[in-house]
CSV table of C-alpha atoms and ligand atoms in Angstrom, one decimal:
chain,number,residue,atom,x,y,z
I,1327,MET,CA,-17.3,168.2,200.7
I,1328,GLY,CA,-18.7,170.6,198.8
I,1329,LEU,CA,-18.7,172.2,195.1
I,1330,LEU,CA,-17.7,175.0,193.0
I,1331,VAL,CA,-20.7,176.8,191.6
I,1332,ASP,CA,-19.5,179.5,188.7
I,1333,GLY,CA,-16.6,179.1,190.4
I,1334,VAL,CA,-17.6,180.0,193.7
I,1335,TRP,CA,-16.8,177.5,196.6
I,1336,HIS,CA,-20.2,175.9,198.1
I,1337,ASP,CA,-20.0,173.8,200.9
I,1338,ASP,CA,-22.7,171.0,200.4
I,1339,TRP,CA,-23.3,167.6,199.9
I,1340,TYR,CA,-25.0,165.1,197.9
I,1341,ASP,CA,-28.3,165.8,197.3
I,1342,THR,CA,-29.9,162.7,197.8
I,1343,GLU,CA,-33.7,164.3,198.6
I,1344,SER,CA,-34.4,165.4,194.8
I,1345,THR,CA,-33.7,161.2,193.6
I,1346,GLY,CA,-35.8,159.8,196.7
I,1347,GLY,CA,-32.3,158.3,198.6
I,1348,ARG,CA,-30.3,157.4,195.8
I,1349,PHE,CA,-26.6,158.8,195.4
I,1350,GLU,CA,-26.0,159.6,191.8
I,1351,ARG,CA,-22.5,160.4,190.8
I,1352,PRO,CA,-21.9,163.7,188.8
I,1353,GLU,CA,-20.8,163.1,185.1
I,1354,THR,CA,-17.2,164.2,184.8
I,1355,VAL,CA,-16.5,167.7,183.2
I,1356,PHE,CA,-12.7,167.6,181.5
I,1357,ARG,CA,-12.1,164.8,179.3
I,1358,ARG,CA,-9.0,166.0,177.2
I,1359,TRP,CA,-6.5,163.4,175.8
I,1360,ILE,CA,-2.8,163.3,175.5
I,1361,GLU,CA,-2.2,162.2,171.6
I,1362,PRO,CA,1.4,162.7,169.4
I,1363,ASP,CA,-0.5,165.5,167.2
I,1364,GLY,CA,-2.9,166.6,169.2
I,1365,ASP,CA,-3.2,169.3,172.3
I,1366,PHE,CA,-1.4,167.6,174.5
I,1367,PRO,CA,1.7,165.6,173.3
I,1368,ALA,CA,3.6,163.4,175.8
I,1369,VAL,CA,6.3,165.2,177.1
I,1370,THR,CA,8.3,164.8,180.1
I,1371,GLY,CA,7.5,167.4,183.2
I,1372,ARG,CA,4.7,168.8,181.0
I,1373,TYR,CA,2.1,167.3,183.3
I,1374,HIS,CA,1.1,166.8,186.8
I,1375,LEU,CA,-0.9,164.2,188.8
I,1376,TYR,CA,-2.9,165.5,191.8
I,1377,ILE,CA,-4.1,162.4,193.9
I,1378,SER,CA,-5.5,161.6,196.9
I,1379,LEU,CA,-4.3,158.2,198.3
I,1380,ALA,CA,-7.7,157.1,199.6
I,1381,CYS,CA,-9.5,157.5,196.3
I,1382,PRO,CA,-10.3,154.4,194.8
I,1383,TRP,CA,-10.4,156.4,191.0
I,1384,ALA,CA,-7.6,157.9,191.8
I,1385,HIS,CA,-5.8,154.9,192.9
I,1386,ARG,CA,-5.8,153.5,189.7
I,1387,THR,CA,-4.1,156.5,188.1
I,1388,LEU,CA,-1.4,155.9,190.6
I,1389,ILE,CA,-1.1,152.5,190.0
I,1390,VAL,CA,-0.3,152.8,186.4
I,1391,ARG,CA,2.1,155.7,186.3
I,1392,LYS,CA,3.8,153.3,188.7
I,1393,LEU,CA,3.7,150.2,186.9
I,1394,LYS,CA,4.6,152.0,183.4
I,1395,GLY,CA,7.4,153.6,185.0
I,1396,LEU,CA,6.3,157.4,184.4
I,1397,GLU,CA,7.1,158.6,187.7
I,1398,PRO,CA,10.1,160.9,185.8
I,1399,HIS,CA,8.0,161.7,183.6
I,1400,ILE,CA,4.7,162.9,185.5
I,1401,GLY,CA,5.0,164.6,188.6
I,1402,LEU,CA,2.7,163.7,191.4
I,1403,SER,CA,1.3,165.6,194.5
I,1404,VAL,CA,-1.0,163.9,197.2
I,1405,VAL,CA,-3.9,165.1,199.3
I,1406,HIS,CA,-4.8,165.2,203.0
I,1407,PRO,CA,-7.1,162.5,203.6
I,1408,THR,CA,-9.3,164.3,205.4
I,1409,MET,CA,-12.1,166.1,202.9
I,1410,GLY,CA,-13.6,168.9,205.0
I,1411,SER,CA,-15.5,172.1,204.5
I,1412,GLY,CA,-13.2,173.7,201.8
I,1413,GLY,CA,-12.8,169.6,200.1
I,1414,TRP,CA,-9.5,168.2,199.3
I,1415,HIS,CA,-6.8,170.3,201.0
I,1416,PHE,CA,-3.0,170.4,201.1
I,1417,ASP,CA,-0.8,169.9,203.9
I,1418,GLY,CA,2.9,168.2,203.1
I,1419,GLY,CA,3.0,167.8,207.1
I,1420,TYR,CA,0.7,165.2,206.9
I,1421,PRO,CA,2.8,161.6,206.5
I,1422,GLU,CA,2.2,160.5,202.7
I,1423,ALA,CA,0.8,163.7,201.9
I,1424,THR,CA,2.4,166.8,199.9
I,1425,ASP,CA,2.3,170.5,199.4
I,1426,GLU,CA,1.3,171.9,196.2
I,1427,PRO,CA,4.4,172.1,194.6
I,1428,LEU,CA,3.1,174.4,191.3
I,1429,TYR,CA,1.5,177.7,192.9
I,1430,GLY,CA,1.2,176.8,196.5
I,1431,LEU,CA,-2.9,176.0,196.6
I,1432,ALA,CA,-4.0,175.4,199.7
I,1433,PHE,CA,-7.2,173.6,198.0
I,1434,MET,CA,-7.6,171.6,195.6
I,1435,HIS,CA,-10.8,173.7,194.1
I,1436,GLU,CA,-8.3,176.4,193.6
I,1437,LEU,CA,-6.9,174.2,191.0
I,1438,TYR,CA,-10.0,174.1,189.1
I,1439,GLN,CA,-10.7,177.2,189.4
I,1440,LYS,CA,-7.2,178.2,187.7
I,1441,ALA,CA,-8.5,175.9,185.0
I,1442,ASP,CA,-11.8,177.5,184.4
I,1443,PRO,CA,-12.8,180.5,186.9
I,1444,HIS,CA,-16.5,179.7,186.0
I,1445,TYR,CA,-16.3,175.6,186.7
I,1446,THR,CA,-19.8,174.5,188.1
I,1447,GLY,CA,-19.6,170.8,189.2
I,1448,ARG,CA,-17.6,168.5,192.3
I,1449,VAL,CA,-13.9,169.1,192.9
I,1450,THR,CA,-12.6,165.6,192.2
I,1451,VAL,CA,-9.2,163.4,192.6
I,1452,PRO,CA,-7.2,162.0,190.4
I,1453,VAL,CA,-6.4,165.4,187.8
I,1454,LEU,CA,-4.1,165.6,185.2
I,1455,TRP,CA,-2.9,168.9,185.2
I,1456,ASP,CA,-1.2,170.8,182.0
I,1457,CYS,CA,2.0,172.7,183.5
I,1458,GLU,CA,2.4,174.7,180.3
I,1459,ARG,CA,-1.2,175.3,179.4
I,1460,GLU,CA,-2.0,175.4,182.9
I,1461,THR,CA,-5.6,173.7,182.6
I,1462,ILE,CA,-6.5,170.6,183.5
I,1463,VAL,CA,-6.4,167.7,180.8
I,1464,SER,CA,-8.9,165.2,182.5
I,1465,ASN,CA,-10.4,164.4,185.6
I,1466,GLU,CA,-11.2,161.2,184.6
I,1467,SER,CA,-9.6,158.2,185.9
I,1468,ALA,CA,-10.9,155.5,183.3
I,1469,ASP,CA,-9.4,158.2,180.5
I,1470,LEU,CA,-6.3,158.7,182.6
I,1471,VAL,CA,-5.8,154.7,182.6
I,1472,ARG,CA,-5.8,154.5,179.1
I,1473,MET,CA,-3.6,157.4,178.5
I,1474,LEU,CA,-1.0,156.6,180.9
I,1475,ASN,CA,-1.6,152.8,179.5
I,1476,ARG,CA,-0.4,154.3,176.2
I,1477,ALA,CA,-0.1,157.8,175.5
I,1478,PHE,CA,3.9,158.4,176.8
I,1479,ASN,CA,5.3,154.6,175.6
I,1480,ALA,CA,7.7,156.8,173.1
I,1481,LEU,CA,9.5,158.2,176.5
I,1482,PRO,CA,12.9,156.8,177.6
I,1483,GLY,CA,12.6,154.3,180.7
I,1484,VAL,CA,8.6,153.8,179.5
I,1485,ASP,CA,7.7,150.2,179.6
I,1486,ASP,CA,6.1,149.8,176.3
I,1487,THR,CA,6.1,146.3,176.8
I,1488,LEU,CA,3.5,146.4,179.1
I,1489,ASP,CA,-0.1,146.8,177.8
I,1490,LEU,CA,-3.0,146.5,180.0
I,1491,TYR,CA,-5.6,146.9,177.6
I,1492,PRO,CA,-4.8,144.8,174.4
I,1493,GLY,CA,-6.7,144.8,171.7
I,1494,ALA,CA,-7.9,141.1,171.5
I,1495,LEU,CA,-9.2,141.6,175.2
I,1496,ALA,CA,-10.6,144.8,174.5
I,1497,SER,CA,-14.5,144.0,174.1
I,1498,GLU,CA,-14.1,141.8,177.2
I,1499,ILE,CA,-12.2,144.3,179.5
I,1500,ASP,CA,-15.0,146.9,178.7
I,1501,ALA,CA,-18.0,144.7,179.5
I,1502,LEU,CA,-16.2,143.6,182.5
I,1503,ASN,CA,-15.6,147.5,183.5
I,1504,GLU,CA,-19.1,148.0,183.0
I,1505,ARG,CA,-20.2,145.2,185.0
I,1506,ILE,CA,-18.1,146.4,187.6
I,1507,TYR,CA,-18.0,149.9,188.0
I,1508,HIS,CA,-21.7,150.0,188.3
I,1509,ALA,CA,-22.3,147.2,190.8
I,1510,VAL,CA,-18.8,146.9,192.6
I,1511,ASN,CA,-16.7,150.2,192.2
I,1512,ASN,CA,-19.7,152.8,192.3
I,1513,GLY,CA,-21.6,149.6,194.2
I,1514,VAL,CA,-20.0,150.5,197.7
I,1515,TYR,CA,-21.2,154.2,197.5
I,1516,LYS,CA,-24.5,154.0,196.1
I,1517,SER,CA,-24.8,151.2,199.5
I,1518,GLY,CA,-23.3,153.5,201.8
I,1519,PHE,CA,-24.6,156.9,200.5
I,1520,ALA,CA,-28.3,155.9,200.5
I,1521,THR,CA,-30.6,157.4,202.6
I,1522,ALA,CA,-34.0,155.4,202.2
I,1523,GLN,CA,-33.4,151.4,203.6
I,1524,ALA,CA,-35.0,150.3,200.3
I,1525,VAL,CA,-32.4,151.9,198.4
I,1526,TYR,CA,-29.4,150.8,200.5
I,1527,GLU,CA,-31.2,147.3,200.2
I,1528,ARG,CA,-31.3,147.3,196.4
I,1529,GLU,CA,-27.6,148.5,196.2
I,1530,VAL,CA,-26.5,146.5,198.5
I,1531,THR,CA,-27.7,143.0,197.0
I,1532,ALA,CA,-26.7,143.8,193.6
I,1533,LEU,CA,-22.9,144.4,195.2
I,1534,PHE,CA,-22.9,141.1,196.3
I,1535,ASN,CA,-24.3,139.6,193.7
I,1536,ALA,CA,-21.7,141.0,191.6
I,1537,LEU,CA,-19.2,140.0,194.4
I,1538,ASP,CA,-20.5,136.2,194.3
I,1539,GLU,CA,-20.2,136.7,190.3
I,1540,LEU,CA,-16.5,137.3,190.4
I,1541,GLU,CA,-15.7,135.0,192.9
I,1542,ALA,CA,-16.8,131.9,190.5
I,1543,ARG,CA,-15.1,134.2,187.4
I,1544,LEU,CA,-11.5,134.1,189.5
I,1545,GLY,CA,-12.4,129.9,190.1
I,1546,GLU,CA,-11.9,129.5,186.2
I,1547,HIS,CA,-8.6,131.7,186.2
I,1548,ARG,CA,-5.8,133.5,187.9
I,1549,TYR,CA,-6.9,137.2,186.9
I,1550,LEU,CA,-10.7,138.4,185.5
I,1551,THR,CA,-9.5,137.5,181.9
I,1552,GLY,CA,-6.7,134.7,182.0
I,1553,GLU,CA,-3.4,134.2,183.1
I,1554,ALA,CA,-2.5,138.2,182.7
I,1555,ILE,CA,-3.5,141.1,184.5
I,1556,THR,CA,-5.5,143.6,182.8
I,1557,GLU,CA,-7.2,147.4,183.4
I,1558,ALA,CA,-9.7,145.8,184.5
I,1559,ASP,CA,-8.2,143.6,187.6
I,1560,TRP,CA,-6.7,147.0,188.4
I,1561,ARG,CA,-9.6,148.8,188.7
I,1562,LEU,CA,-11.2,146.0,190.2
I,1563,PHE,CA,-8.3,145.9,192.9
I,1564,THR,CA,-9.2,149.6,194.1
I,1565,THR,CA,-12.4,148.8,195.7
I,1566,LEU,CA,-11.0,145.1,197.0
I,1567,VAL,CA,-8.0,146.6,198.9
I,1568,ARG,CA,-10.5,149.2,200.6
I,1569,PHE,CA,-13.4,146.9,201.0
I,1570,ASP,CA,-13.2,144.9,204.6
I,1571,ALA,CA,-11.1,148.0,206.0
I,1572,VAL,CA,-13.5,150.6,205.0
I,1573,TYR,CA,-17.0,149.5,203.2
I,1574,VAL,CA,-18.0,146.5,205.3
I,1575,GLY,CA,-17.8,148.9,208.6
I,1576,HIS,CA,-18.4,152.8,207.0
I,1577,PHE,CA,-20.7,151.7,204.1
I,1578,LYS,CA,-22.7,149.1,205.6
I,1579,CYS,CA,-21.7,146.4,203.1
I,1580,ASN,CA,-21.4,143.8,205.7
I,1581,LEU,CA,-23.4,140.7,204.0
I,1582,ARG,CA,-19.8,139.0,203.6
I,1583,ARG,CA,-16.6,140.6,203.5
I,1584,ILE,CA,-13.4,139.9,200.9
I,1585,ASP,CA,-11.7,137.9,203.4
I,1586,ASP,CA,-15.0,135.0,203.3
I,1587,TYR,CA,-14.8,135.0,199.6
I,1588,PRO,CA,-11.4,132.1,199.2
I,1589,HIS,CA,-10.9,133.3,195.5
I,1590,LEU,CA,-11.6,137.1,195.7
I,1591,ARG,CA,-9.2,136.7,199.1
I,1592,GLY,CA,-6.2,135.4,196.8
I,1593,TYR,CA,-6.9,137.4,194.3
I,1594,LEU,CA,-6.4,140.5,195.9
I,1595,ARG,CA,-3.3,139.6,198.0
I,1596,ASP,CA,-2.3,138.3,194.6
I,1597,LEU,CA,-2.7,142.0,193.3
I,1598,TYR,CA,-1.3,143.7,196.2
I,1599,GLN,CA,1.7,141.8,195.8
I,1600,GLN,CA,2.7,142.1,192.4
I,1601,PRO,CA,5.9,144.6,191.9
I,1602,GLY,CA,5.4,147.9,193.4
I,1603,ILE,CA,1.7,147.7,194.1
I,1604,ALA,CA,1.8,147.7,198.3
I,1605,GLU,CA,3.7,151.3,198.1
I,1606,THR,CA,0.9,152.6,196.6
I,1607,VAL,CA,-1.6,151.5,199.0
I,1608,SER,CA,-2.4,153.4,202.4
I,1609,LEU,CA,-4.7,152.2,204.7
I,1610,ASP,CA,-4.0,155.3,207.1
I,1611,HIS,CA,-5.2,157.6,204.5
I,1612,ILE,CA,-8.0,155.2,203.4
I,1613,LYS,CA,-9.4,154.7,206.6
I,1614,ARG,CA,-8.5,158.3,208.1
I,1615,HIS,CA,-10.4,160.0,204.6
I,1616,TYR,CA,-13.6,157.5,204.5
I,1617,TYR,CA,-14.3,157.7,208.8
I,1618,THR,CA,-13.2,161.6,209.0
I,1619,SER,CA,-14.8,162.9,205.8
I,1620,HIS,CA,-18.6,161.7,206.0
I,1621,PRO,CA,-19.9,163.3,209.2
I,1622,MET,CA,-23.4,162.6,208.3
I,1623,ILE,CA,-22.4,159.0,208.6
I,1624,ASN,CA,-19.8,158.8,211.4
I,1625,PRO,CA,-20.7,161.7,213.3
I,1626,THR,CA,-17.9,161.4,215.8
I,1627,GLY,CA,-14.9,161.1,213.4
I,1628,ILE,CA,-14.0,157.9,215.5
I,1629,ILE,CA,-11.7,155.8,212.9
I,1630,PRO,CA,-12.0,152.4,213.6
I,1631,ALA,CA,-8.5,150.5,215.3
I,1632,GLY,CA,-9.2,147.2,213.1
I,1633,PRO,CA,-9.3,145.5,211.1
I,1634,VAL,CA,-6.4,143.3,210.9
I,1635,LEU,CA,-6.0,142.6,207.3
I,1636,ASP,CA,-2.3,140.2,206.1
I,1637,LEU,CA,-1.9,141.1,202.7
I,1638,ASP,CA,1.3,139.5,202.4
I,1639,ALA,CA,0.0,136.7,203.1
I,1640,PRO,CA,0.0,134.0,201.0
I,1641,HIS,CA,-2.0,133.9,197.9
I,1642,GLY,CA,-2.2,130.8,196.8
I,1643,ARG,CA,-3.0,131.7,193.3
I,1644,GLY,CA,-0.5,130.1,190.6
I,1645,ALA,CA,3.3,131.1,190.2
J,3197,GSH,N1,-15.4,160.3,187.7
J,3197,GSH,C1,-14.5,160.0,188.4
J,3197,GSH,C2,-14.7,160.0,190.2
J,3197,GSH,C3,-13.9,160.7,191.2
J,3197,GSH,C4,-14.4,161.0,192.4
J,3197,GSH,O1,-15.4,161.1,192.2
J,3197,GSH,N2,-13.3,161.1,193.5
J,3197,GSH,C5,-14.0,161.4,194.6
J,3197,GSH,C6,-12.9,160.9,195.8
J,3197,GSH,S1,-13.2,159.2,195.9
J,3197,GSH,C7,-13.6,163.1,195.2
J,3197,GSH,O2,-12.8,164.0,194.9
J,3197,GSH,N3,-14.8,163.2,195.1
J,3197,GSH,C8,-15.2,164.8,195.7
J,3197,GSH,C9,-16.8,164.8,195.6
J,3197,GSH,O3,-17.7,164.6,195.2
J,3197,GSH,O4,-16.7,166.5,195.9
J,3197,GSH,C10,-13.3,159.8,187.9
J,3197,GSH,O5,-13.2,158.2,188.3
J,3197,GSH,O6,-12.1,159.9,188.1
C-alpha cells in the first residue's frame, strides 16, 4: 500500500477522513493509445502487460489479450498477490507470479519511476508498457480493453472477427458500463473501504440494487446486451467471479451471494466456462491478495478456507 509523490515512494493508505469515510478512486494518469499512425503503433513484441491475477481491473485486460489471440504479440508479467508496504512487487518464486523480465525490478513502483521520475499518484495495475520508448502507454483498464479489442487486428493470428465493442451496441454498452462501474465494479470497493457506517450502508444498498437489476436483465437474455458476449460482460464477470470468494466476507457485501441469484449464478458459470477463461482466474491470488493486503480490514491476515465454489457446474443458459 502506498503511492509515489514526486517520484518518491510513500507508504500511505487511502485517506477517507477528508471525504467523510468515503473511498474515492483517483483518476488514471497515463492514457495514451495504440493507433496505426500514432506514437504507439501496433507492433509484435513492442508492448508488455503488467497485471495482478487478483485485480479485477487487470483481469479484464488479461481476458481480452487471451480471447483476441494476442499472447504471441504482447508479453505478460504477473505481480505477487500481496500488496505490502512497498506496493505491488515481483516474485517469480510464487505460483503463477513472475519476475520482472525487462529490467529485473523488485517493485512495480520502480516501473512508474522509469516512466516518469517525478510521477505523483498511486501505482496501479494493469500497466501496458512500451519497451521501445520505455514508458507507460496506459494504466487504464477500460481504455486497454478497447485497444486490445481492435488495435492489433492486422497482426498475424489475431482474431479480427471477434469484436467486443460492436458499433451497433456501443451506446448500450457504454450505458451498462457506466451503471456497472459505479454500482458494482467500484461499488464493492466503496462498501469495503468505507470507514463510516452510514456510507457503508448506502454503498452496499446501491450495490445490491444494481445486482437485483442485473438479475432481472439476465432473465431476459443470455448476456447483458443479448445473445453475444461484449466487453460489458467481461467487465462484470471480473467482479462477479471474486464476489462470493472475497467481497461477501472481506468487503461485507453480504446481503446476498451471487450463488443466491439464479440468473447471475448461471451467467457467471457460463462466462467462466468460455474457452480460455478458467485459466485466467486464480482464486489463490484473488483470496491471498485481498485478505493479506488490507490490514485495516483483516489485521490477522488469515485467508479463509472457503467458500466451496463450483464454477464448472452446468450453467443452464442455452447452447
Ligand atoms: N482505473 C484503474 C484502476 C486500477 C486499480 O485500482 N488497480 C488496483 C488493484 S485492484 C491497484 O493497483 N491498486 C493499487 C493502489 O491503489 O495503490 C483501471 O481500471 O485500470
